[in-house]
Structures are given as C-alpha cells and as structure tokens.
Coordinates of C-alpha atoms (C1' of nucleotides) in Angstrom, one line a residue:
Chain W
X1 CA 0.0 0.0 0.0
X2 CA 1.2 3.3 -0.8
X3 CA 1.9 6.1 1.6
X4 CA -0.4 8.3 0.6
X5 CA -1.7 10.2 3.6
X6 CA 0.9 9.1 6.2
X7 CA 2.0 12.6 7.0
X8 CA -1.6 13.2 8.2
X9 CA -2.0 13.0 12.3
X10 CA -5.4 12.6 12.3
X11 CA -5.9 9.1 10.4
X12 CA -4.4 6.0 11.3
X13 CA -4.3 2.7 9.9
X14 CA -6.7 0.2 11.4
X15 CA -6.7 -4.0 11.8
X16 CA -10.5 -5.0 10.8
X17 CA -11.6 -8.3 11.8
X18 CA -15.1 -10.5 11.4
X19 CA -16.7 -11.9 14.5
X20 CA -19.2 -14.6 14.0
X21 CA -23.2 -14.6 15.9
X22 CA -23.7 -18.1 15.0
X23 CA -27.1 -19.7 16.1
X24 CA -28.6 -23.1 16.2
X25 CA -31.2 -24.5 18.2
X26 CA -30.8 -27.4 20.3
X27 CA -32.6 -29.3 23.1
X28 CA -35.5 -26.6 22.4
X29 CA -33.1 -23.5 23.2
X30 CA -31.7 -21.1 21.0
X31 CA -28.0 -21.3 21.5
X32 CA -24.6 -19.4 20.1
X33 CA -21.6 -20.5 19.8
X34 CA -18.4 -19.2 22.2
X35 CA -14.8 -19.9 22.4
X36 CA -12.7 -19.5 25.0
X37 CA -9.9 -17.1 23.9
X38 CA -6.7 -18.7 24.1
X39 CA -4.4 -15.3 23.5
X40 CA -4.4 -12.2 24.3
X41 CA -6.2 -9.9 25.3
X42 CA -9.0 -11.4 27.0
X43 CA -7.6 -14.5 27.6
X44 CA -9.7 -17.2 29.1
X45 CA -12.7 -15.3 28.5
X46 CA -15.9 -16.5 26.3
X47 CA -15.9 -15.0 23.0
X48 CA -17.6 -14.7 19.8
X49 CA -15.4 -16.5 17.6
X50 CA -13.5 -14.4 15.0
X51 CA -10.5 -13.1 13.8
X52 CA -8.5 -10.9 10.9
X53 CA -9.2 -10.1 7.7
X54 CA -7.0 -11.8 5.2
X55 CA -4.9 -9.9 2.4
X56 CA -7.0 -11.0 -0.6
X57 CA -10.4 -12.4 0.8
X58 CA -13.7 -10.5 1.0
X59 CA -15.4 -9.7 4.7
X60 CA -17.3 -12.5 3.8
X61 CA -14.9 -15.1 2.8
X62 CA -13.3 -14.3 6.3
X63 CA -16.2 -14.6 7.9
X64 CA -16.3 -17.9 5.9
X65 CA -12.6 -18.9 6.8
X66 CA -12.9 -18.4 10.4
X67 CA -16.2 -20.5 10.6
X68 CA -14.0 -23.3 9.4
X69 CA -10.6 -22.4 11.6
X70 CA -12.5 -21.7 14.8
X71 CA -15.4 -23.8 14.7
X72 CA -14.9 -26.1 12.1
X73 CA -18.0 -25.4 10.9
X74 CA -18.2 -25.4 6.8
X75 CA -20.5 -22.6 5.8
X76 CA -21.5 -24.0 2.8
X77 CA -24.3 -25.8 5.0
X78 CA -25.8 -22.8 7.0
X79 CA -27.2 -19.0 6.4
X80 CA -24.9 -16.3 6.6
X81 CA -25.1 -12.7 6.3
X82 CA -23.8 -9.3 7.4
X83 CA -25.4 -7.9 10.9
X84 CA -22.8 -4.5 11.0
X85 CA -19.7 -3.0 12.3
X86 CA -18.4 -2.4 15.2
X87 CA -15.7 0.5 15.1
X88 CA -15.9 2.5 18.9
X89 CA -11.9 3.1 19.1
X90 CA -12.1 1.8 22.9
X91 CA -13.2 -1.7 22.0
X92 CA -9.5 -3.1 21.9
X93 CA -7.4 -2.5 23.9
X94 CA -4.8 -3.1 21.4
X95 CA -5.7 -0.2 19.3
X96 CA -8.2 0.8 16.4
X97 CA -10.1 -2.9 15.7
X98 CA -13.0 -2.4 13.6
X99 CA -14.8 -5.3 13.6
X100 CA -17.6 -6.6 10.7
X101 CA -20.0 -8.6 12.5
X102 CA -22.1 -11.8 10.7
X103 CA -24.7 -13.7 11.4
X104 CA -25.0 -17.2 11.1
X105 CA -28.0 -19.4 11.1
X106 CA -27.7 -23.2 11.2
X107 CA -29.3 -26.5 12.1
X108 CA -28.6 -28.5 15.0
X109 CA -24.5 -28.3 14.7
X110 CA -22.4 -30.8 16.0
X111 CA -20.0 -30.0 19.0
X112 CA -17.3 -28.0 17.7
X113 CA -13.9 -28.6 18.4
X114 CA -11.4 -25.8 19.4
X115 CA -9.2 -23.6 17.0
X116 CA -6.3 -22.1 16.7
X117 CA -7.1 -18.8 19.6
X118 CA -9.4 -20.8 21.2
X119 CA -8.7 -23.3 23.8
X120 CA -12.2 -24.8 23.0
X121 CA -15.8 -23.6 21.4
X122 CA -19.1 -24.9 23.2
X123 CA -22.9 -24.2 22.3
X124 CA -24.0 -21.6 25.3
X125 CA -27.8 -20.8 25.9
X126 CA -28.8 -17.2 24.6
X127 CA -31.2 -16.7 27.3
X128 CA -29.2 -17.2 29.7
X129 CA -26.2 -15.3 28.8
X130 CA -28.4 -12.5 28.1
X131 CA -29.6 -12.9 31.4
X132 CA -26.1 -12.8 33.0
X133 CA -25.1 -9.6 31.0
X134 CA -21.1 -10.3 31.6
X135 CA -18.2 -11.8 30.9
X136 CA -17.7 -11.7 26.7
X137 CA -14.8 -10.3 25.6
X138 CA -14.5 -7.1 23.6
X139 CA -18.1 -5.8 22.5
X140 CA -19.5 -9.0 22.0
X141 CA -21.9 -8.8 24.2
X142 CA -23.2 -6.1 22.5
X143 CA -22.9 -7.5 19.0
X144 CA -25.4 -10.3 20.3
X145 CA -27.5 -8.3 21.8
X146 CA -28.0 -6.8 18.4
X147 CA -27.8 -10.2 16.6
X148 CA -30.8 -11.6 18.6
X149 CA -32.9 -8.7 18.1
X150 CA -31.6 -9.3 13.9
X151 CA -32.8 -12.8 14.6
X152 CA -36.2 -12.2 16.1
X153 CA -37.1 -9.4 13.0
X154 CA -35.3 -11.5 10.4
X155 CA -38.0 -14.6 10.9
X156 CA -41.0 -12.9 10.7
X157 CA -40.5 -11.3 7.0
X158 CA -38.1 -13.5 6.0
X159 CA -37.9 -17.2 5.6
X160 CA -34.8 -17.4 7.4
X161 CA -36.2 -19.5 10.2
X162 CA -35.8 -22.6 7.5
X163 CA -32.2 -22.0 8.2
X164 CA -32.5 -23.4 11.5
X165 CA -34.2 -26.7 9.9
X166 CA -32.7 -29.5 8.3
X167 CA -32.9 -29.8 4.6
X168 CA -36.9 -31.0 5.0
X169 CA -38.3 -30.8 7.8
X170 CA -41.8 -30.8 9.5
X171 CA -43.8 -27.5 10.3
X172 CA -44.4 -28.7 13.9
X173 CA -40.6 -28.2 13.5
X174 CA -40.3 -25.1 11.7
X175 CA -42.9 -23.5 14.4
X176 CA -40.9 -24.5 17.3
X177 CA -37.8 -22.3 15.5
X178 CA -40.2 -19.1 16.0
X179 CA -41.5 -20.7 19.5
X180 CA -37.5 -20.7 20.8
X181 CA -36.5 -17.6 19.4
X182 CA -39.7 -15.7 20.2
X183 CA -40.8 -17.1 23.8
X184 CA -44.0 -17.4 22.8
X185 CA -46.2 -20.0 22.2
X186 CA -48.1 -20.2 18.7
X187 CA -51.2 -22.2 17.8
X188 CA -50.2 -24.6 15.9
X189 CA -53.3 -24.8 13.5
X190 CA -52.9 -21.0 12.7
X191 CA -49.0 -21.4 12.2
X192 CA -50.0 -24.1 9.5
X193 CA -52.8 -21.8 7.6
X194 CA -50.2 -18.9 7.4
X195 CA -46.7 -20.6 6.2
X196 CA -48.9 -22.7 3.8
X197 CA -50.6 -19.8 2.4
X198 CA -47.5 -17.5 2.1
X199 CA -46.3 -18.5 -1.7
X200 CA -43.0 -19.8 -1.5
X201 CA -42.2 -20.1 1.8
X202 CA -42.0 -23.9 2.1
X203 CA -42.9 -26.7 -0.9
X204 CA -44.2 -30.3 0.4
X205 CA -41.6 -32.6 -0.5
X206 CA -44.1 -35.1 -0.6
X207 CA -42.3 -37.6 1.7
X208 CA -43.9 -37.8 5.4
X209 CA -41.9 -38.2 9.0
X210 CA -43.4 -41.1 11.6
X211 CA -43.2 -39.0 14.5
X212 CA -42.3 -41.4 17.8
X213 CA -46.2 -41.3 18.4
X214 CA -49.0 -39.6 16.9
X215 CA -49.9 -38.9 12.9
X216 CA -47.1 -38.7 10.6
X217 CA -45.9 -35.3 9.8
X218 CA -45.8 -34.4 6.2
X219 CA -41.9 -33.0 5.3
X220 CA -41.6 -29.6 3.6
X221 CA -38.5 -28.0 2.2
X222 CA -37.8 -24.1 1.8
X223 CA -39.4 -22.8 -1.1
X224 CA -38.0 -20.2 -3.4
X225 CA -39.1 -17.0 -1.8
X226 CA -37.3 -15.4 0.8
X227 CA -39.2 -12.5 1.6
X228 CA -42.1 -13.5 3.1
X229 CA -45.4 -11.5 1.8
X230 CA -47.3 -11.6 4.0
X231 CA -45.1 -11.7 6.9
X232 CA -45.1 -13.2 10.0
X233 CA -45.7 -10.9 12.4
X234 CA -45.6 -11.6 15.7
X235 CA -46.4 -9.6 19.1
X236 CA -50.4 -8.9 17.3
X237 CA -50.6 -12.4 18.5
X238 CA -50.4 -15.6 16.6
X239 CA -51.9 -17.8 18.6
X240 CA -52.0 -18.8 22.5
Chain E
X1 CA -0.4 0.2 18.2
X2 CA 2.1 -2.7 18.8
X3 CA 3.5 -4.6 16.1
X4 CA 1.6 -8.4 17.1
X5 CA 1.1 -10.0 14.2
X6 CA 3.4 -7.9 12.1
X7 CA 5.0 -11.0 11.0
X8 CA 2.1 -12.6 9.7
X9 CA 2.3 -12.3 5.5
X10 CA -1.5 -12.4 5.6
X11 CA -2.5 -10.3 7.8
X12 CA -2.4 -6.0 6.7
X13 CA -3.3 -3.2 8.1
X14 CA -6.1 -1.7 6.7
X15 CA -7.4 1.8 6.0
X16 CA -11.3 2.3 7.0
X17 CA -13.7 4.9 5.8
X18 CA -17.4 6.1 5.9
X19 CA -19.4 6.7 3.2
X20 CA -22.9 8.1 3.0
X21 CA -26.1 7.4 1.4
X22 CA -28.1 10.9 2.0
X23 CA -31.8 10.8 0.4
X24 CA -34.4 13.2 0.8
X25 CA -36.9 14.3 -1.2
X26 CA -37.2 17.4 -3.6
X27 CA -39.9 17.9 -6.4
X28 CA -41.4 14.6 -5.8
X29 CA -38.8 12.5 -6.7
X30 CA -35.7 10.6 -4.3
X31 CA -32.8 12.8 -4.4
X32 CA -29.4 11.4 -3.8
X33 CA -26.5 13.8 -2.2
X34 CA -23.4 13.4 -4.6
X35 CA -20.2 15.0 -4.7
X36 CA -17.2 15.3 -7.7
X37 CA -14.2 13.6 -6.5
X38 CA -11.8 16.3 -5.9
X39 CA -9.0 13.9 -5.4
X40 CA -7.5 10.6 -7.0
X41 CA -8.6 8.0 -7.6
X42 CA -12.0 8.7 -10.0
X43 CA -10.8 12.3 -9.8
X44 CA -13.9 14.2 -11.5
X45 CA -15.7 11.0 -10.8
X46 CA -19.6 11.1 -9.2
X47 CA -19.3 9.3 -5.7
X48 CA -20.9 9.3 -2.0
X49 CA -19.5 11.9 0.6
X50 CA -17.4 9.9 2.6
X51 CA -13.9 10.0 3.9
X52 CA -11.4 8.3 6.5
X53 CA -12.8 7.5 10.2
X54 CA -10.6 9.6 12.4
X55 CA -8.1 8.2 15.7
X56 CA -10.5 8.4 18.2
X57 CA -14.1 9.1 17.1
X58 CA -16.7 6.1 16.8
X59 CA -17.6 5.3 13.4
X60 CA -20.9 7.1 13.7
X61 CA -18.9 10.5 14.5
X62 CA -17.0 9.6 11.5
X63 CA -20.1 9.6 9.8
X64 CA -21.2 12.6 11.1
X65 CA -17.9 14.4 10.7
X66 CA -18.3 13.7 7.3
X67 CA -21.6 14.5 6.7
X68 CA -20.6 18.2 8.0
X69 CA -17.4 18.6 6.0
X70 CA -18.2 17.4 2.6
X71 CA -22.1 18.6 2.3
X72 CA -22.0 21.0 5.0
X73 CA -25.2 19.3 6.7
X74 CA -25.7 18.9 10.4
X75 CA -26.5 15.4 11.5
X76 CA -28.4 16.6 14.1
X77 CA -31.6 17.1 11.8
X78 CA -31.6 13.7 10.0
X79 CA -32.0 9.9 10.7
X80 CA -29.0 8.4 10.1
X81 CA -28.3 4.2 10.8
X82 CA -25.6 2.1 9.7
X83 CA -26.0 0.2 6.2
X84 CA -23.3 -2.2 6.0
X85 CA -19.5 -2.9 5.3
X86 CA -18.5 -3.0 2.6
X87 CA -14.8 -4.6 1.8
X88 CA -14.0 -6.4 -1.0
X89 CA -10.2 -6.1 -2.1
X90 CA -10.7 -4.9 -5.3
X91 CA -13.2 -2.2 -4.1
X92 CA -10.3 0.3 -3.7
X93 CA -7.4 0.5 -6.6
X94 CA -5.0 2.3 -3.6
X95 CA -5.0 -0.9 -1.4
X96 CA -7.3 -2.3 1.0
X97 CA -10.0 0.5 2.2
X98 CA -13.0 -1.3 3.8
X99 CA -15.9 1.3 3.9
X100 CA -18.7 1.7 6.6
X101 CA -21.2 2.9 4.6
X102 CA -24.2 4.8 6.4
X103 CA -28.2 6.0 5.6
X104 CA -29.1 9.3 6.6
X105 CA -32.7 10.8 5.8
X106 CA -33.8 14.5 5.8
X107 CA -36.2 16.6 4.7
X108 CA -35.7 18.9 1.9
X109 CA -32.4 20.3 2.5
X110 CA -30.7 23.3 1.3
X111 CA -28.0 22.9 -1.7
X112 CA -25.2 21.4 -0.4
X113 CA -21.9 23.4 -0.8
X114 CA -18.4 21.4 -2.0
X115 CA -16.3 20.3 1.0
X116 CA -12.5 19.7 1.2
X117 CA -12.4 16.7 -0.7
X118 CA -15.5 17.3 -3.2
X119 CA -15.0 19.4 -6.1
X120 CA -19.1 20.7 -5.5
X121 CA -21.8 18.7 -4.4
X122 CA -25.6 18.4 -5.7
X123 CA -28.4 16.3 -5.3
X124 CA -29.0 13.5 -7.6
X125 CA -32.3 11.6 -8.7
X126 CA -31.6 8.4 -7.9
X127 CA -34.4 6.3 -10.3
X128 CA -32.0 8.3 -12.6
X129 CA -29.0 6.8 -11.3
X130 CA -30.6 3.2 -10.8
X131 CA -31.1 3.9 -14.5
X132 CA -28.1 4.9 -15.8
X133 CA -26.2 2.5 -14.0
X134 CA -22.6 3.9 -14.3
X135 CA -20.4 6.6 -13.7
X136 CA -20.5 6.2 -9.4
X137 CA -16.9 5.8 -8.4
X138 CA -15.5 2.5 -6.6
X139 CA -18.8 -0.1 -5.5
X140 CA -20.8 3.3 -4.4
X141 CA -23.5 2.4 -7.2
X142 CA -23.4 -0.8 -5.0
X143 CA -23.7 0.6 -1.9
X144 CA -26.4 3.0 -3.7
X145 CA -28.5 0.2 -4.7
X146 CA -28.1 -1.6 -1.4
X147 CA -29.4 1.8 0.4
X148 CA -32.3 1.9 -1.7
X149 CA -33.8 -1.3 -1.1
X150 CA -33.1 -0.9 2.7
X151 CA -35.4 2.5 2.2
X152 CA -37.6 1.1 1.0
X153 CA -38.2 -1.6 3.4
X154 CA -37.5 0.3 6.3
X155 CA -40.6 2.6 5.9
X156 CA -42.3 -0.7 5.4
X157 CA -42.1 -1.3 9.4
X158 CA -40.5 1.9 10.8
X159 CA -41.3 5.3 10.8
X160 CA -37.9 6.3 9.0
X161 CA -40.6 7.9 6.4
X162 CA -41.7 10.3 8.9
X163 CA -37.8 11.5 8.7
X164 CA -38.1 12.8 5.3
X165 CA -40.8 15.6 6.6
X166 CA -40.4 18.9 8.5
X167 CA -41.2 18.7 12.6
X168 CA -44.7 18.6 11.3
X169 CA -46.6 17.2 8.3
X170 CA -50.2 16.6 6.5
X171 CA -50.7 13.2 6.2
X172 CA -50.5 14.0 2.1
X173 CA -47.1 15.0 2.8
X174 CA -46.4 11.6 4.6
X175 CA -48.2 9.4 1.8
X176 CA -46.2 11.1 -0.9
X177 CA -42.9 10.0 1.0
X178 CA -44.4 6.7 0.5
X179 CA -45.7 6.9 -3.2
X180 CA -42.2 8.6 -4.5
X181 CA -39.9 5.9 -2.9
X182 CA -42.6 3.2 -3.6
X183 CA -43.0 4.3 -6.9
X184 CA -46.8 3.5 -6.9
X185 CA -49.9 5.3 -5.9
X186 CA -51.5 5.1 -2.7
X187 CA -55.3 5.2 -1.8
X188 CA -55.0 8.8 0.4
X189 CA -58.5 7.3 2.3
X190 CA -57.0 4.1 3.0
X191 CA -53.0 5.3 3.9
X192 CA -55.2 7.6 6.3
X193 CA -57.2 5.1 8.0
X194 CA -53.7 2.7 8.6
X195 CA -52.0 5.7 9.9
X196 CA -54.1 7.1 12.4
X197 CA -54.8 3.1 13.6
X198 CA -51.2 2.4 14.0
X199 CA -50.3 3.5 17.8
X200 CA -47.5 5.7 18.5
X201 CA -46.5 6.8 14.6
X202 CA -48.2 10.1 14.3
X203 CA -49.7 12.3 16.5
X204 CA -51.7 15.0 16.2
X205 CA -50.1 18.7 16.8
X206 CA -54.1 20.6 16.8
X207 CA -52.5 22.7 13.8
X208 CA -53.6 22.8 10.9
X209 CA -52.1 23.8 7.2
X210 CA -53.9 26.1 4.2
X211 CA -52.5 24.5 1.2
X212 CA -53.2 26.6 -1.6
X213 CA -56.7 25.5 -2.8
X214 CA -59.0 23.1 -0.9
X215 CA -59.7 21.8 2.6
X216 CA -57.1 23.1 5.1
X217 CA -55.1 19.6 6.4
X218 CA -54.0 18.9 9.7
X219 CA -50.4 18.9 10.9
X220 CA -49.3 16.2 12.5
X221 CA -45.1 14.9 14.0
X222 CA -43.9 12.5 15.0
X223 CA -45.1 9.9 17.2
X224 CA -43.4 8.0 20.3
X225 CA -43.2 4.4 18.1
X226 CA -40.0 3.7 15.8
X227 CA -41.3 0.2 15.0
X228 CA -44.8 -0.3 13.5
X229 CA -47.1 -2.4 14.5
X230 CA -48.7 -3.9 12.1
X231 CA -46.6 -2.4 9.1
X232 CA -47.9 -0.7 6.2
X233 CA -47.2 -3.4 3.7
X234 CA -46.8 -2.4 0.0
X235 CA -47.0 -4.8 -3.0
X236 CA -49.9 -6.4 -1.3
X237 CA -51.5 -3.2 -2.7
X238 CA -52.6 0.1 0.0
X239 CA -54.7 1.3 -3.2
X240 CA -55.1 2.0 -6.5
Chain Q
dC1 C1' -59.4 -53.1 19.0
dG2 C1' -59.3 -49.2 22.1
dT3 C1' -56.2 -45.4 23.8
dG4 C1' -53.0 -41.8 23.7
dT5 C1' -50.7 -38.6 20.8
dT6 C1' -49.7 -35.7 17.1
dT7 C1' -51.0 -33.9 12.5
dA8 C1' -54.4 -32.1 9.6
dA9 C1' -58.6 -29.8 8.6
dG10 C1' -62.8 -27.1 9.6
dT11 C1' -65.8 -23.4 12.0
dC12 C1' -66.9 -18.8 13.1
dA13 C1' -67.0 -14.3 15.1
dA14 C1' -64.1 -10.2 15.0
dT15 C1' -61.1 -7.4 12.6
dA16 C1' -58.5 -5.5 8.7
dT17 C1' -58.2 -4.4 3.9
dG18 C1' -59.1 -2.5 -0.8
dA19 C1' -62.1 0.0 -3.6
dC20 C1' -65.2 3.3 -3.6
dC21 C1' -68.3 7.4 -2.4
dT22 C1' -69.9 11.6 0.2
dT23 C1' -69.2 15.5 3.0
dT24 C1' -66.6 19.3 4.7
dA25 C1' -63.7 23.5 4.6
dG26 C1' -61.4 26.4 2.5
dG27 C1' -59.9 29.9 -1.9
dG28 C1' -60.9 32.5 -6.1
dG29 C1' -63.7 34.4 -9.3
dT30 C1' -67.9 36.9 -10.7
Chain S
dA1 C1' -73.1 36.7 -1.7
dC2 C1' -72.9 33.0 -4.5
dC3 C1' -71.0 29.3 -7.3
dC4 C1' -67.2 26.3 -8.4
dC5 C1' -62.9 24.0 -7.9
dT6 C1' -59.8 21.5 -4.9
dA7 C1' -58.0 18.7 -1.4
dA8 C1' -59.0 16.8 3.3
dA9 C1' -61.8 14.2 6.1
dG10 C1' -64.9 10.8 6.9
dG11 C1' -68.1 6.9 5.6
dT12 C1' -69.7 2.5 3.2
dC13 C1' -69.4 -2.3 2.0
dA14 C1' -67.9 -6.6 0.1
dT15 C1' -64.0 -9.5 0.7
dA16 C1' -59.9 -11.3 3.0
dT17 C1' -57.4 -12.3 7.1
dT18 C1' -56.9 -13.3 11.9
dG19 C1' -57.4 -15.6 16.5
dA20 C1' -59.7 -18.9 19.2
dC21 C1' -61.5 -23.1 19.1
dT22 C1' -63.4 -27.7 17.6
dT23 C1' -63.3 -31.9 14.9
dA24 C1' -61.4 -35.5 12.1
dA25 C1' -57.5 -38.4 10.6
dA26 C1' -53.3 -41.4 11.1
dC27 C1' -50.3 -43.8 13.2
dA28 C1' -47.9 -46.8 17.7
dC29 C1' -48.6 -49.5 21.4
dG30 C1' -50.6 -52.6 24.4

DNA sequence: CGTGTTTAAGTCAATATGACCTTTAGGGGT
DNA sequence: ACCCCTAAAGGTCATATTGACTTAAACACG
C-alpha cells in the first residue's frame, strides 16, 4: 500500500476483523456459539469466535474462513449474512479494531472442536447469557445483543427461520424455530394456515416423517421465496 | 499500536472509511447527495461523501464528521443508521479500504456546498441513477443500490418515512414519501385510515395547514413508536 | 381393538383491507 | 353573496385475514 496520507496525524491505519453470531437451536433452546480465547487480550474469556481479515479475501470469505478455523464449521451448509460493524476506538485494547460482524444461522450443529485462539468452542444458551449480561470479551456482548434482536425481526419477514431446519423438515418443526426464538407459544393450526398460504415459503416434499407417536408429519423444504409476503408478524398475536 | 502479528504475510493493516447514502426528497422524486471527487482515484468522478474515520471518534462521529465537511449538513436534523460494510479487495485501486457505509434521511435540505475533498456537491435523482447505472466511483453504485432497497423496506415497518418531513406534516405529505420511494400510488383514504390506527407513529399537533386550494389539512409529528405495528405493507396493494 | 398422541382440517366471530363514495372546509372568481 | 374548484376528512361495503377453538384423521402400542 502506498503512503499516501501518512503525513496526516489525524488518520491511522486500522486491523478490521469479522466476528461470527452463529445460532442453532438445540434441546428446544436457542444457543450461540463461544470460544474461550486462548491469547491475548482477553484471555480465558468467552468470545464470539472471529478473527483478521485476510490480504486477498472478501469480509465474507473471512467470515467464511474463520467459521471453518475456529469452529470447524463449513458454511457452505448454513445461512450467513452481514449484521454490522463495530468500530468504537475503545473496544480493543490493542488499538483501532473495527470489527464486521455476521450472522450465522444453522441446524442443529455438531460439537465444535477448538481452533487455533481458542482453547475450545461450546454451544451456550442465549437466554441465559443475556440474562447474566457479563463476561464476553470485547463488545460482544453487544454485538449479540444486536444479533438476537436481527434474529427475532429476520423470521417474521423473512424465511430465514428454515435455516435453523434441516434440509426438509416438519412445520411442527419449523414452528418450534419461532416458539425458541420468540418465547412465545403459537397455535399450531394458525402457524399451519399462514406458512402454507405464504407463496414460497416452504414446498411439500411429498415424503412424510413417523413421528415417535402420533400422525405422521408431512416434510416440507424451503421454497423459493425469501421474503415473506405476508409476513409473520408476531407480538399482534399468533396464537396462544 | 504494537506490532503483534506484524510478521504474519497475511495479515495488513487496513485503511477504514465512511461513506454516506443521504436521500431526501425534492420535487417529488428521491434525491441522492453526490459529490465530484476532488482527489484521485476517479478524480472528477460522481461518488458518496465519505472520507477516513478519524483516531479516536466512533464510526458514527466519523459519519457525522463527514456528513458536516463534505455537504455541509448537520446530522443533528436527520436519521441516520448504519448500512453495512463493505470490503472487497478490489473495491479500492489504492489498497485495501473497507468502507462503513451509512443511511441518513432529511427533509428537503438546502443545496449542499463542495467540501475539502469534493469538487461541489448536488443532489442527484436516484431512479436516474438506478437507471443509468454507471459513472459512481468505486462499488458506491453498489452501496447506492443496497441503500435503496433498505429505504424502502424500512418505511415498510418503521417510521424512518416520517424522517423525510419537517417537525410537522399533513398526512399527504407523509403518503407522498411513501408513493415517490414506492413508486406506486396510494389510496389517500385508505393510507389515512392505517395511519391514524397504528399507535404511536403520528400524533396529532391541533394545527392545521392552508395549502393553496382546498380543505385546510391537519399537521401532524412524530409519534413516540420507531417500530410499526402492524406495518404498512406495500406490493400487497394500499390502493389503487 | 381401544387409547394416547400428534398432525391435519374445519368453523366462526371479530377485525382488517381495498375500492369506492360523500361530506366538509377552505380559496378564487364573478 | 354565491358558485365552483380543490384537497382533506370521513363513511360504506364486500371481501380477506386473523385468532380462538373444535373436529377428524393417522399412526404406535398394548
């Protein structure tokens, strides 16, 4: 890079990372994944897992990377997009990080093993680290904050709640996603009427699911809309 | 800033900038704030105010800094809310520049005057733009495009229309915002009815306006909700 | 072959929506 | 004063959607 404005006092070249709100739900919870930091600064302490922008890749092909490095999760399998960045100059102590927070949505992940800064990564409960309000590293807690409330919106206009289901799956299924992620309970006859009559939301597959006990459950897969019209709204009530 | 990582070949500092997407509306139609680079590269080249986030300011007071120095506009009067990041490699032909870019809504505001950077400054129609599809320097028609739809939705379920009025408004005034961003037509009985029945986005001031022939209107600002609830949905059709 | 359980489908009153129409309150002209 | 034009404000009505609730269907198991 050249040295084109070096003589000037007032700008300053910056490190820019991506940090990763990935969500899945298991066990009925909506849950995020944290590492435990293995350098510094912050060391020891949960974290959304992240880390530096590469030379030649995009924000998202580094978001990508370090799904892989520090989850070993391949994103090829789960939803991910852009939530915002984070630039205050006193969240590093380092100096002038700007992170590019994503959000990632994906089925029921399995256990991810630790990376290269992190001593380990584990599934933690969304409620009740929002609950505790402590202990992330950096902003993070912040940039969850904000990625649940992106969560919550993104499902009822958009059918990003199929993210969080297999590749078919059941709409007893699919309204459990908004159940978890709402804390609410929905009727379950309603929740049928509406996904079914918003065009392109899901498709039947045609196959069916034996449930344990009880009717079999016919199998839908995400259907080529992704902006739900009408959406889903929720809060006016949807049910009990 | 200390020199961790300085031997990593992948890693690079990075410069970071803001850039702004500033709409109002003039004449009926979306205006755009543009400015002619004053500076390499795309010297003479349209492109969004914007410039280099400072040492110690947040990204927003970047934003607003920038909004001041290159179009003269105080940020106090206007919405403004983060967009996205936008960092591909290629984006900048000087190295590595990830930009923050930002929205900020106003009402009719005055001519803008050139800044340090900006050769002169003027507003812009941006269906004109969209149409032309050229000419913006680096990804701003991009970033442009990207603005646009998030307009768009955002007065779908927010009351960011309300930002493109004065302190206080007819309700015709309000429904045009709508129809000119929209691009469609809007039953005035009907956008009234939704209006008035959604809680917390208008309230009345007891004033009224003359306009200059017919029925004098009443004035209205804004109300205590950001979110609506329920939206005003377009495409499902408010009207003829 | 009942029973429990879950999915699927139906009912119905209350509400919201889209397309109109009517009335009201000005201003300007004659 | 009176009429006419215009835009706001308010009303009507058939249709669509919603929320709450009920009923029917399809299995597994004993």
């Amino acid at each position: 890079m050249d040295d084109w404005l070096k003589d000037s006092v007032e700008v300053e070249a910056s490190w820019v990372t991506v940090d990763l709100a990935i969500f899945t739900i298991r066990d009925d919870r909506l849950m995020v994944l944290l590492i435990e930091r293995g350098v510094e600064p912050f060391l020891g302490r949960p974290a959304l897992p992240g880390g530096y922008v590469q030379k030649n890749e995009t924000l998202r092909d580094g978001a990508l990377r370090e799904l892989w490095e520090e989850a070993g999760i391949d994103g090829g399998r789960l939803h991910l997009e852009q939530l915002g960045a984070y630039g205050d100059p006193q969240r590093d102590p380092r100096g002038r990080v700007v992170t590019i927070a994503y959000l990632a949505l994906g089925p029921d992940l399995p256990a991810p093993v630790g990376g290269t800064d992190a001593r380990r990564a584990y599934w933690a409960s969304v409620s009740q680290l929002m609950a505790e309000a402590k202990g992330l590293a950096f902003d993070h807690l912040a940039i969850l904050s904000d990625a649940l409330e992106e969560v919550r919106r993104k499902i009822e206009y958009t059918a990003a709640a199929t993210a969080f289901c297999g590749e078919s799956f059941t709409l007893s299924e699919l309204r459990t996603v908004y159940e978890v992620i709402w804390g609410e309970g929905l009727d379950p006859s309603n929740f049928r009427r509406k996904v079914l009559n918003t065009v392109g939301f899901v498709e039947s597959t045609g196959e069916r699911w034996h449930p344990p006990t009880g009717r079999p459950a016919g199998l839908y897969r995400r259907g080529s809309a992704w902006l739900l019209s009408p959406p889903l709204l929720r809060g006016t009530g949807n049910g009990a």
